[in-house]
């Protein structure tokens, strides 16, 4: 994305997702040594998925506001988006992805090998190994 979504667009995505508490971009956790990057998935010129990445190389990427429009869920869009986020992190030599899942999305992240972070309650993490990833992509 060249620009972040408007607050109205972000809230519409969150409402469509059925989030019980909507977060505004101004509420997002920020690290003083990171930079924000919005990414999106488009289908037929319509934005169907978004995510905000807090990039803090080489340590972590914090993923917030990952939302896929309800009409496009369970079609692999979220899995595809996270796979591309992982690829970006590997290119930037980032070692770990962190996120705080919505309660009804925990099984999705479990299926993608995210685990509870032992240091921070309610945060999931996935450690990235660029060598393992290259082997997986070769098959």
Short mmCIF file of N, CA and C in Angstrom, two decimals:
data_model
loop_
_atom_site.label_atom_id
_atom_site.label_comp_id
_atom_site.label_asym_id
_atom_site.label_seq_id
_atom_site.Cartn_x
_atom_site.Cartn_y
_atom_site.Cartn_z
N UNK A 1 0.85 -1.18 0.00
CA UNK A 1 0.00 0.00 0.00
C UNK A 1 0.89 1.23 0.00
N UNK A 2 0.51 2.20 -0.75
CA UNK A 2 1.30 3.43 -0.77
C UNK A 2 0.94 4.33 0.41
N UNK A 3 -0.29 4.23 0.89
CA UNK A 3 -0.73 5.02 2.04
C UNK A 3 -1.51 4.13 3.00
N UNK A 4 -1.48 4.48 4.28
CA UNK A 4 -2.30 3.70 5.23
C UNK A 4 -3.78 3.88 4.91
N UNK A 5 -4.60 2.91 5.31
CA UNK A 5 -6.04 3.09 5.10
C UNK A 5 -6.54 4.25 5.95
N UNK A 6 -7.60 4.87 5.51
CA UNK A 6 -8.20 5.92 6.34
C UNK A 6 -8.74 5.26 7.61
N UNK A 7 -8.92 6.06 8.63
CA UNK A 7 -9.46 5.50 9.87
C UNK A 7 -10.84 4.89 9.63
N UNK A 8 -11.62 5.52 8.76
CA UNK A 8 -12.95 5.02 8.43
C UNK A 8 -12.85 3.64 7.76
N UNK A 9 -11.91 3.49 6.83
CA UNK A 9 -11.72 2.20 6.14
C UNK A 9 -11.26 1.13 7.12
N UNK A 10 -10.32 1.48 8.01
CA UNK A 10 -9.83 0.54 9.01
C UNK A 10 -10.97 0.07 9.92
N UNK A 11 -11.77 1.00 10.39
CA UNK A 11 -12.89 0.64 11.26
C UNK A 11 -13.92 -0.22 10.53
N UNK A 12 -14.11 0.03 9.22
CA UNK A 12 -15.04 -0.78 8.43
C UNK A 12 -14.53 -2.22 8.32
N UNK A 13 -13.22 -2.39 8.10
CA UNK A 13 -12.64 -3.74 8.05
C UNK A 13 -12.86 -4.44 9.39
N UNK A 14 -12.57 -3.74 10.49
CA UNK A 14 -12.70 -4.35 11.81
C UNK A 14 -14.15 -4.70 12.13
N UNK A 15 -15.08 -3.82 11.74
CA UNK A 15 -16.50 -4.09 11.98
C UNK A 15 -16.93 -5.32 11.17
N UNK A 16 -16.49 -5.39 9.91
CA UNK A 16 -16.82 -6.54 9.07
C UNK A 16 -16.28 -7.83 9.68
N UNK A 17 -15.14 -7.73 10.34
CA UNK A 17 -14.53 -8.91 10.97
C UNK A 17 -15.24 -9.31 12.26
N UNK A 18 -16.12 -8.45 12.76
CA UNK A 18 -16.84 -8.76 13.98
C UNK A 18 -16.02 -8.55 15.24
N UNK A 19 -14.99 -7.71 15.13
CA UNK A 19 -14.16 -7.45 16.30
C UNK A 19 -15.00 -6.78 17.37
N UNK A 20 -14.86 -7.27 18.59
CA UNK A 20 -15.64 -6.69 19.69
C UNK A 20 -15.10 -5.33 20.10
N UNK A 21 -13.81 -5.12 19.95
CA UNK A 21 -13.20 -3.83 20.26
C UNK A 21 -12.41 -3.40 19.04
N UNK A 22 -12.77 -2.26 18.49
CA UNK A 22 -12.03 -1.79 17.32
C UNK A 22 -10.87 -0.93 17.79
N UNK A 23 -9.77 -1.05 17.06
CA UNK A 23 -8.58 -0.28 17.38
C UNK A 23 -8.33 0.72 16.27
N UNK A 24 -8.01 1.91 16.66
CA UNK A 24 -7.66 2.92 15.68
C UNK A 24 -6.16 2.87 15.48
N UNK A 25 -5.69 3.37 14.35
CA UNK A 25 -4.25 3.34 14.08
C UNK A 25 -3.51 4.08 15.19
N UNK A 26 -4.10 5.14 15.73
CA UNK A 26 -3.44 5.91 16.79
C UNK A 26 -3.30 5.10 18.08
N UNK A 27 -4.06 3.99 18.22
CA UNK A 27 -3.97 3.14 19.42
C UNK A 27 -2.88 2.08 19.32
N UNK A 28 -2.27 1.93 18.16
CA UNK A 28 -1.32 0.85 17.91
C UNK A 28 -0.03 1.04 18.71
N UNK A 29 0.48 -0.07 19.21
CA UNK A 29 1.74 -0.07 19.95
C UNK A 29 2.86 0.28 18.98
N UNK A 30 3.74 1.15 19.39
CA UNK A 30 4.86 1.53 18.53
C UNK A 30 6.16 1.45 19.30
N UNK A 31 7.19 1.00 18.60
CA UNK A 31 8.53 0.98 19.15
C UNK A 31 9.28 2.17 18.58
N UNK A 32 10.12 2.85 19.39
CA UNK A 32 10.83 4.02 18.87
C UNK A 32 11.84 3.65 17.78
N UNK A 33 12.19 2.37 17.66
CA UNK A 33 13.19 1.95 16.68
C UNK A 33 12.55 1.20 15.51
N UNK A 34 11.27 1.40 15.29
CA UNK A 34 10.60 0.65 14.23
C UNK A 34 9.96 1.61 13.23
N UNK A 35 9.50 1.02 12.15
CA UNK A 35 8.77 1.79 11.15
C UNK A 35 7.51 1.02 10.78
N UNK A 36 6.46 1.75 10.52
CA UNK A 36 5.19 1.12 10.19
C UNK A 36 5.07 0.94 8.69
N UNK A 37 4.48 -0.17 8.32
CA UNK A 37 4.24 -0.48 6.90
C UNK A 37 2.88 -1.14 6.80
N UNK A 38 1.99 -0.58 6.01
CA UNK A 38 0.71 -1.21 5.75
C UNK A 38 0.83 -2.08 4.50
N UNK A 39 0.23 -3.24 4.52
CA UNK A 39 0.19 -4.11 3.36
C UNK A 39 -1.27 -4.50 3.11
N UNK A 40 -1.56 -4.86 1.87
CA UNK A 40 -2.94 -5.22 1.55
C UNK A 40 -2.98 -6.29 0.48
N UNK A 41 -4.15 -6.91 0.37
CA UNK A 41 -4.44 -7.87 -0.69
C UNK A 41 -5.61 -7.28 -1.47
N UNK A 42 -5.45 -7.25 -2.78
CA UNK A 42 -6.53 -6.75 -3.63
C UNK A 42 -6.99 -7.84 -4.57
N UNK A 43 -8.28 -7.84 -4.83
CA UNK A 43 -8.88 -8.78 -5.77
C UNK A 43 -9.83 -7.98 -6.64
N UNK A 44 -9.60 -8.03 -7.94
CA UNK A 44 -10.41 -7.27 -8.90
C UNK A 44 -10.54 -5.80 -8.49
N UNK A 45 -9.40 -5.22 -8.14
CA UNK A 45 -9.27 -3.80 -7.78
C UNK A 45 -10.01 -3.41 -6.50
N UNK A 46 -10.36 -4.40 -5.68
CA UNK A 46 -11.00 -4.14 -4.40
C UNK A 46 -10.09 -4.66 -3.30
N UNK A 47 -9.85 -3.85 -2.30
CA UNK A 47 -9.01 -4.26 -1.17
C UNK A 47 -9.81 -5.23 -0.30
N UNK A 48 -9.29 -6.48 -0.19
CA UNK A 48 -10.02 -7.50 0.57
C UNK A 48 -9.31 -7.90 1.86
N UNK A 49 -8.09 -7.43 2.04
CA UNK A 49 -7.35 -7.74 3.26
C UNK A 49 -6.31 -6.68 3.54
N UNK A 50 -6.07 -6.43 4.83
CA UNK A 50 -5.06 -5.44 5.22
C UNK A 50 -4.32 -5.94 6.45
N UNK A 51 -3.14 -5.39 6.65
CA UNK A 51 -2.38 -5.65 7.89
C UNK A 51 -1.41 -4.50 8.09
N UNK A 52 -1.18 -4.17 9.34
CA UNK A 52 -0.20 -3.15 9.71
C UNK A 52 1.01 -3.88 10.29
N UNK A 53 2.19 -3.58 9.75
CA UNK A 53 3.42 -4.20 10.21
C UNK A 53 4.26 -3.15 10.92
N UNK A 54 4.68 -3.47 12.12
CA UNK A 54 5.62 -2.63 12.87
C UNK A 54 6.97 -3.33 12.73
N UNK A 55 7.80 -2.83 11.82
CA UNK A 55 9.07 -3.47 11.49
C UNK A 55 10.18 -2.92 12.37
N UNK A 56 10.83 -3.81 13.10
CA UNK A 56 11.94 -3.44 13.97
C UNK A 56 13.10 -4.41 13.73
N UNK A 57 13.71 -4.32 12.54
CA UNK A 57 14.80 -5.25 12.23
C UNK A 57 15.99 -5.05 13.14
N UNK A 58 16.72 -6.07 13.46
CA UNK A 58 16.54 -7.47 13.04
C UNK A 58 15.70 -8.27 14.02
N UNK A 59 15.18 -7.63 15.03
CA UNK A 59 14.51 -8.38 16.11
C UNK A 59 13.13 -8.91 15.77
N UNK A 60 12.20 -8.03 15.34
CA UNK A 60 10.84 -8.50 15.18
C UNK A 60 10.03 -7.67 14.20
N UNK A 61 8.90 -8.26 13.84
CA UNK A 61 7.84 -7.57 13.10
C UNK A 61 6.58 -7.82 13.91
N UNK A 62 5.93 -6.74 14.35
CA UNK A 62 4.67 -6.87 15.08
C UNK A 62 3.54 -6.65 14.08
N UNK A 63 2.68 -7.65 13.93
CA UNK A 63 1.57 -7.58 12.98
C UNK A 63 0.32 -7.17 13.75
N UNK A 64 -0.29 -6.08 13.34
CA UNK A 64 -1.55 -5.67 13.97
C UNK A 64 -2.58 -5.42 12.88
N UNK A 65 -3.80 -5.43 13.26
CA UNK A 65 -4.91 -5.14 12.36
C UNK A 65 -4.90 -5.99 11.10
N UNK A 66 -4.53 -7.26 11.22
CA UNK A 66 -4.63 -8.15 10.07
C UNK A 66 -6.09 -8.56 9.96
N UNK A 67 -6.73 -8.10 8.89
CA UNK A 67 -8.15 -8.35 8.71
C UNK A 67 -8.41 -8.73 7.25
N UNK A 68 -9.15 -9.79 7.06
CA UNK A 68 -9.62 -10.20 5.74
C UNK A 68 -11.14 -10.00 5.73
N UNK A 69 -11.66 -9.38 4.68
CA UNK A 69 -13.12 -9.19 4.62
C UNK A 69 -13.82 -10.53 4.74
N UNK A 70 -14.94 -10.53 5.44
CA UNK A 70 -15.64 -11.77 5.77
C UNK A 70 -15.99 -12.60 4.53
N UNK A 71 -16.32 -11.96 3.45
CA UNK A 71 -16.69 -12.65 2.20
C UNK A 71 -15.53 -13.49 1.65
N UNK A 72 -14.29 -13.14 2.02
CA UNK A 72 -13.10 -13.81 1.47
C UNK A 72 -12.38 -14.69 2.49
N UNK A 73 -13.00 -14.91 3.65
CA UNK A 73 -12.37 -15.78 4.65
C UNK A 73 -12.53 -17.24 4.27
N UNK A 74 -11.63 -18.04 4.82
CA UNK A 74 -11.60 -19.49 4.59
C UNK A 74 -11.33 -19.84 3.13
N UNK A 75 -10.68 -18.92 2.42
CA UNK A 75 -10.29 -19.17 1.03
C UNK A 75 -8.77 -19.16 0.86
N UNK A 76 -8.04 -19.01 1.98
CA UNK A 76 -6.58 -19.00 1.93
C UNK A 76 -5.97 -17.61 1.81
N UNK A 77 -6.78 -16.57 1.83
CA UNK A 77 -6.26 -15.21 1.67
C UNK A 77 -5.38 -14.82 2.86
N UNK A 78 -5.82 -15.07 4.08
CA UNK A 78 -5.05 -14.73 5.26
C UNK A 78 -3.74 -15.50 5.32
N UNK A 79 -3.80 -16.77 4.99
CA UNK A 79 -2.61 -17.62 4.96
C UNK A 79 -1.63 -17.09 3.91
N UNK A 80 -2.14 -16.72 2.74
CA UNK A 80 -1.31 -16.16 1.67
C UNK A 80 -0.65 -14.86 2.13
N UNK A 81 -1.44 -13.99 2.77
CA UNK A 81 -0.90 -12.71 3.23
C UNK A 81 0.19 -12.92 4.27
N UNK A 82 -0.04 -13.80 5.24
CA UNK A 82 0.99 -14.05 6.25
C UNK A 82 2.24 -14.68 5.65
N UNK A 83 2.08 -15.50 4.67
CA UNK A 83 3.24 -16.11 3.99
C UNK A 83 4.10 -15.01 3.34
N UNK A 84 3.44 -14.04 2.73
CA UNK A 84 4.17 -12.93 2.11
C UNK A 84 4.80 -12.00 3.16
N UNK A 85 4.13 -11.85 4.29
CA UNK A 85 4.72 -11.07 5.38
C UNK A 85 5.97 -11.78 5.89
N UNK A 86 5.91 -13.09 6.02
CA UNK A 86 7.10 -13.86 6.42
C UNK A 86 8.23 -13.67 5.41
N UNK A 87 7.91 -13.73 4.12
CA UNK A 87 8.94 -13.54 3.08
C UNK A 87 9.58 -12.16 3.21
N UNK A 88 8.77 -11.13 3.44
CA UNK A 88 9.30 -9.77 3.63
C UNK A 88 10.23 -9.73 4.83
N UNK A 89 9.80 -10.33 5.93
CA UNK A 89 10.63 -10.35 7.15
C UNK A 89 11.96 -11.05 6.91
N UNK A 90 11.92 -12.16 6.21
CA UNK A 90 13.16 -12.88 5.93
C UNK A 90 14.09 -12.02 5.08
N UNK A 91 13.55 -11.33 4.09
CA UNK A 91 14.37 -10.44 3.25
C UNK A 91 15.00 -9.32 4.07
N UNK A 92 14.30 -8.88 5.12
CA UNK A 92 14.80 -7.81 5.98
C UNK A 92 15.62 -8.35 7.15
N UNK A 93 15.87 -9.65 7.16
CA UNK A 93 16.63 -10.33 8.23
C UNK A 93 15.97 -10.20 9.60
N UNK A 94 14.65 -10.15 9.60
CA UNK A 94 13.89 -10.09 10.85
C UNK A 94 13.72 -11.52 11.36
N UNK A 95 13.96 -11.72 12.64
CA UNK A 95 14.00 -13.06 13.24
C UNK A 95 12.66 -13.59 13.74
N UNK A 96 11.69 -12.70 13.99
CA UNK A 96 10.50 -13.14 14.71
C UNK A 96 9.29 -12.29 14.30
N UNK A 97 8.14 -12.94 14.21
CA UNK A 97 6.88 -12.23 14.00
C UNK A 97 6.08 -12.34 15.29
N UNK A 98 5.54 -11.23 15.73
CA UNK A 98 4.71 -11.17 16.94
C UNK A 98 3.33 -10.63 16.56
N UNK A 99 2.32 -11.07 17.31
CA UNK A 99 0.98 -10.53 17.10
C UNK A 99 0.10 -10.84 18.30
N UNK A 100 -0.98 -10.10 18.42
CA UNK A 100 -1.98 -10.33 19.46
C UNK A 100 -3.26 -10.74 18.72
N UNK A 101 -3.61 -12.04 18.77
CA UNK A 101 -4.75 -12.50 17.99
C UNK A 101 -6.09 -12.09 18.60
N UNK A 102 -7.06 -11.94 17.74
CA UNK A 102 -8.44 -11.81 18.21
C UNK A 102 -8.83 -13.18 18.76
N UNK A 103 -9.70 -13.23 19.76
CA UNK A 103 -10.02 -14.53 20.39
C UNK A 103 -10.49 -15.61 19.41
N UNK A 104 -11.26 -15.24 18.40
CA UNK A 104 -11.78 -16.26 17.48
C UNK A 104 -10.81 -16.62 16.36
N UNK A 105 -9.59 -16.07 16.38
CA UNK A 105 -8.63 -16.37 15.31
C UNK A 105 -7.45 -17.22 15.80
N UNK A 106 -7.49 -17.66 17.03
CA UNK A 106 -6.37 -18.40 17.61
C UNK A 106 -6.06 -19.68 16.82
N UNK A 107 -7.05 -20.44 16.42
CA UNK A 107 -6.83 -21.68 15.69
C UNK A 107 -6.13 -21.43 14.35
N UNK A 108 -6.47 -20.31 13.72
CA UNK A 108 -5.82 -19.95 12.46
C UNK A 108 -4.32 -19.77 12.67
N UNK A 109 -3.94 -19.02 13.70
CA UNK A 109 -2.52 -18.78 13.95
C UNK A 109 -1.81 -20.05 14.45
N UNK A 110 -2.50 -20.88 15.21
CA UNK A 110 -1.93 -22.16 15.62
C UNK A 110 -1.58 -22.99 14.39
N UNK A 111 -2.45 -22.98 13.39
CA UNK A 111 -2.22 -23.77 12.17
C UNK A 111 -1.02 -23.26 11.38
N UNK A 112 -0.59 -22.04 11.65
CA UNK A 112 0.56 -21.45 10.96
C UNK A 112 1.82 -21.47 11.83
N UNK A 113 1.79 -22.28 12.88
CA UNK A 113 2.94 -22.51 13.78
C UNK A 113 3.27 -21.33 14.68
N UNK A 114 2.31 -20.47 14.98
CA UNK A 114 2.51 -19.44 16.00
C UNK A 114 2.31 -20.09 17.36
N UNK A 115 3.08 -19.65 18.35
CA UNK A 115 3.00 -20.19 19.71
C UNK A 115 2.93 -19.03 20.70
N UNK A 116 2.50 -19.34 21.92
CA UNK A 116 2.47 -18.32 22.97
C UNK A 116 3.88 -17.82 23.25
N UNK A 117 4.03 -16.52 23.35
CA UNK A 117 5.33 -15.94 23.72
C UNK A 117 5.47 -16.13 25.23
N UNK A 118 6.54 -16.77 25.68
CA UNK A 118 6.69 -17.03 27.11
C UNK A 118 6.95 -15.77 27.93
N UNK A 119 7.35 -14.70 27.28
CA UNK A 119 7.69 -13.47 28.00
C UNK A 119 6.55 -12.45 28.08
N UNK A 120 5.61 -12.51 27.12
CA UNK A 120 4.56 -11.50 27.05
C UNK A 120 3.20 -12.18 26.96
N UNK A 121 2.34 -12.00 27.97
CA UNK A 121 1.02 -12.63 27.93
C UNK A 121 0.19 -12.15 26.74
N UNK A 122 -0.60 -13.04 26.18
CA UNK A 122 -1.54 -12.76 25.10
C UNK A 122 -0.88 -12.40 23.76
N UNK A 123 0.41 -12.65 23.66
CA UNK A 123 1.12 -12.41 22.40
C UNK A 123 1.56 -13.75 21.83
N UNK A 124 1.36 -13.90 20.53
CA UNK A 124 1.86 -15.09 19.83
C UNK A 124 3.11 -14.71 19.08
N UNK A 125 3.97 -15.70 18.88
CA UNK A 125 5.21 -15.45 18.15
C UNK A 125 5.50 -16.59 17.21
N UNK A 126 6.26 -16.27 16.19
CA UNK A 126 6.76 -17.27 15.27
C UNK A 126 8.19 -16.89 14.94
N UNK A 127 9.11 -17.77 15.29
CA UNK A 127 10.51 -17.53 14.97
C UNK A 127 10.75 -17.95 13.53
N UNK A 128 11.46 -17.11 12.80
CA UNK A 128 11.72 -17.36 11.39
C UNK A 128 13.13 -17.89 11.20
N UNK A 129 13.24 -18.92 10.40
CA UNK A 129 14.53 -19.49 10.05
C UNK A 129 14.64 -19.42 8.53
N UNK A 130 15.43 -18.49 8.00
CA UNK A 130 15.48 -18.33 6.54
C UNK A 130 15.98 -19.57 5.81
N UNK A 131 16.83 -20.38 6.45
CA UNK A 131 17.34 -21.58 5.80
C UNK A 131 16.25 -22.64 5.69
N UNK A 132 15.47 -22.79 6.75
CA UNK A 132 14.37 -23.75 6.73
C UNK A 132 13.35 -23.32 5.69
N UNK A 133 13.10 -22.03 5.57
CA UNK A 133 12.12 -21.51 4.63
C UNK A 133 12.51 -21.83 3.18
N UNK A 134 13.80 -21.68 2.86
CA UNK A 134 14.24 -21.98 1.50
C UNK A 134 14.04 -23.45 1.15
N UNK A 135 14.25 -24.33 2.10
CA UNK A 135 14.03 -25.75 1.87
C UNK A 135 12.55 -26.00 1.64
N UNK A 136 11.68 -25.37 2.44
CA UNK A 136 10.23 -25.55 2.29
C UNK A 136 9.76 -25.04 0.94
N UNK A 137 10.31 -23.92 0.48
CA UNK A 137 9.89 -23.35 -0.80
C UNK A 137 10.35 -24.20 -1.98
N UNK A 138 11.41 -24.98 -1.79
CA UNK A 138 11.94 -25.78 -2.89
C UNK A 138 11.02 -26.97 -3.23
N UNK A 139 10.17 -27.35 -2.31
CA UNK A 139 9.30 -28.53 -2.55
C UNK A 139 8.03 -28.15 -3.22
#
